[in-house]
Amino acid sequence: GNSVTQMEGPVTLSEEAFLTINCTYTATGYPSLFWYVQYPGEGLQLLLKATKADDKGSNKGFEATYRKETTSFHLEKGSVQVSDSAVYFCALSDRTYSSASKIIFGSGTRLSIRP
Amino acid sequence: ETGVTQTPRHLVMGMTNKKSLKCEQHLGHNAMYWYKQSAKKPLELMFVYNFKEQTENNSVPSRFSPECPNSSHLFLHLHTLQPEDSALYLCASSQAAGDADTQYFGPGTRLTVL
């Protein structure tokens, strides 16, 4: 079945460091890919998405490119801030589900940024 | 994300209590979802409703009973829970067509079962 694998955390970086969180997926067909972020004490928020191969999703300085050849959707940011400390979830849509989206989430990567 | 609200935000209950969680979405969506988020475990999909009809029950124990009276409201009725049911319960919504892939989440209800 479809699945998502993301790097285990926690990841700890200094402010202004470069961030990469790896995500790979297994899927039949052509799923949409997502990154969601969960700040402490809150629910999940959509950070960015890409719906087809070679699409780049971007938001708040974060980017991820849909790579079909490597089945990857790695999250990157050039210069992280303390306010980026959160848990990040990679996810894909399961398009076998006809009329309501079923999203499969990775296990989450906790990111902590030191001032 | 203020488009999906959940109440209460925190709930403590005994194993013999009956309580309900409420979710409301203000986004005009037609699909709603319940998820369970436990420490150190992946997010678990519990139930899916599409146009008020339950379309998925992901092998959830019967002590969890969902209700969807209309496309904007979703409830999760709880009775005779176990301590291992303590978790963050998240509600989400999406369009049933078009941008059907993107789900929007509420802030969650932190449930503690004593």
Short mmCIF file of C-alpha atoms in Angstrom, two decimals, chain A residues 18-98:
data_model
loop_
_atom_site.label_atom_id
_atom_site.label_comp_id
_atom_site.label_asym_id
_atom_site.label_seq_id
_atom_site.Cartn_x
_atom_site.Cartn_y
_atom_site.Cartn_z
CA PHE A 18 20.15 25.43 6.41
CA LEU A 19 17.40 22.87 6.93
CA THR A 20 16.65 19.65 5.10
CA ILE A 21 14.08 17.13 6.25
CA ASN A 22 14.03 14.06 4.04
CA CYS A 23 10.81 12.42 2.89
CA THR A 24 10.30 9.51 0.52
CA TYR A 25 7.08 7.87 -0.50
CA THR A 26 5.63 4.71 -1.99
CA ALA A 27 2.49 5.09 -4.04
CA THR A 28 0.60 3.79 -7.00
CA GLY A 29 -0.58 6.40 -9.44
CA TYR A 30 0.15 10.08 -9.01
CA PRO A 31 -0.59 11.30 -5.50
CA SER A 32 -0.40 14.87 -4.31
CA LEU A 33 2.34 15.48 -1.75
CA PHE A 34 2.19 17.72 1.30
CA TRP A 35 4.14 19.11 4.19
CA TYR A 36 2.12 19.91 7.29
CA VAL A 37 3.49 21.67 10.37
CA GLN A 38 2.31 21.37 13.97
CA TYR A 39 3.35 24.11 16.39
CA PRO A 40 3.28 23.34 20.12
CA GLY A 41 -0.25 23.01 21.45
CA GLU A 42 -1.87 23.36 18.04
CA GLY A 43 -3.33 21.23 15.26
CA LEU A 44 -1.70 20.58 11.91
CA GLN A 45 -1.40 23.39 9.37
CA LEU A 46 -0.77 22.92 5.68
CA LEU A 47 2.68 24.31 4.94
CA LEU A 48 2.97 23.53 1.23
CA LYS A 49 1.85 21.07 -1.41
CA ALA A 50 2.71 19.81 -4.88
CA THR A 51 0.28 18.01 -7.14
CA LYS A 52 2.43 16.63 -9.94
CA ALA A 53 5.97 15.63 -10.80
CA ASP A 54 8.54 18.48 -10.83
CA ASP A 55 6.14 20.86 -9.09
CA LYS A 56 7.74 22.94 -6.36
CA GLY A 57 5.66 23.89 -3.36
CA SER A 58 6.77 26.89 -1.33
CA ASN A 59 5.60 28.90 1.66
CA LYS A 60 7.21 30.97 4.45
CA GLY A 61 10.68 30.33 3.00
CA PHE A 62 10.19 26.56 2.91
CA GLU A 63 10.38 24.65 -0.36
CA ALA A 64 9.90 21.07 -1.53
CA THR A 65 10.05 19.61 -5.04
CA TYR A 66 8.02 16.60 -6.18
CA ARG A 67 10.65 14.18 -7.53
CA LYS A 68 8.99 11.22 -9.18
CA GLU A 69 12.26 9.61 -10.25
CA THR A 70 13.48 9.39 -6.67
CA THR A 71 10.00 9.27 -5.07
CA SER A 72 11.03 12.07 -2.75
CA PHE A 73 9.66 15.35 -1.42
CA HIS A 74 12.38 16.77 0.80
CA LEU A 75 11.65 19.92 2.78
CA GLU A 76 14.26 22.70 2.71
CA LYS A 77 14.73 26.16 4.13
CA GLY A 78 17.76 28.33 3.63
CA SER A 79 17.82 30.07 7.00
CA VAL A 80 15.74 28.79 9.89
CA GLN A 81 14.38 30.87 12.73
CA VAL A 82 13.50 30.02 16.31
CA SER A 83 9.84 30.37 15.35
CA ASP A 84 10.23 27.42 12.95
CA SER A 85 10.51 25.05 15.92
CA ALA A 86 7.67 22.58 15.42
CA VAL A 87 6.88 19.07 14.24
CA TYR A 88 6.82 18.61 10.46
CA PHE A 89 4.78 15.92 8.74
CA CYS A 90 5.24 14.71 5.20
CA ALA A 91 2.08 13.29 3.65
CA LEU A 92 0.51 12.05 0.44
CA SER A 93 -3.03 11.80 -0.82
CA ASP A 94 -4.42 8.37 -1.49
CA ARG A 95 -6.31 8.81 -4.71
CA THR A 96 -7.90 5.39 -4.53
CA TYR A 97 -10.40 7.16 -2.33
CA SER A 98 -13.00 8.47 -4.73
#
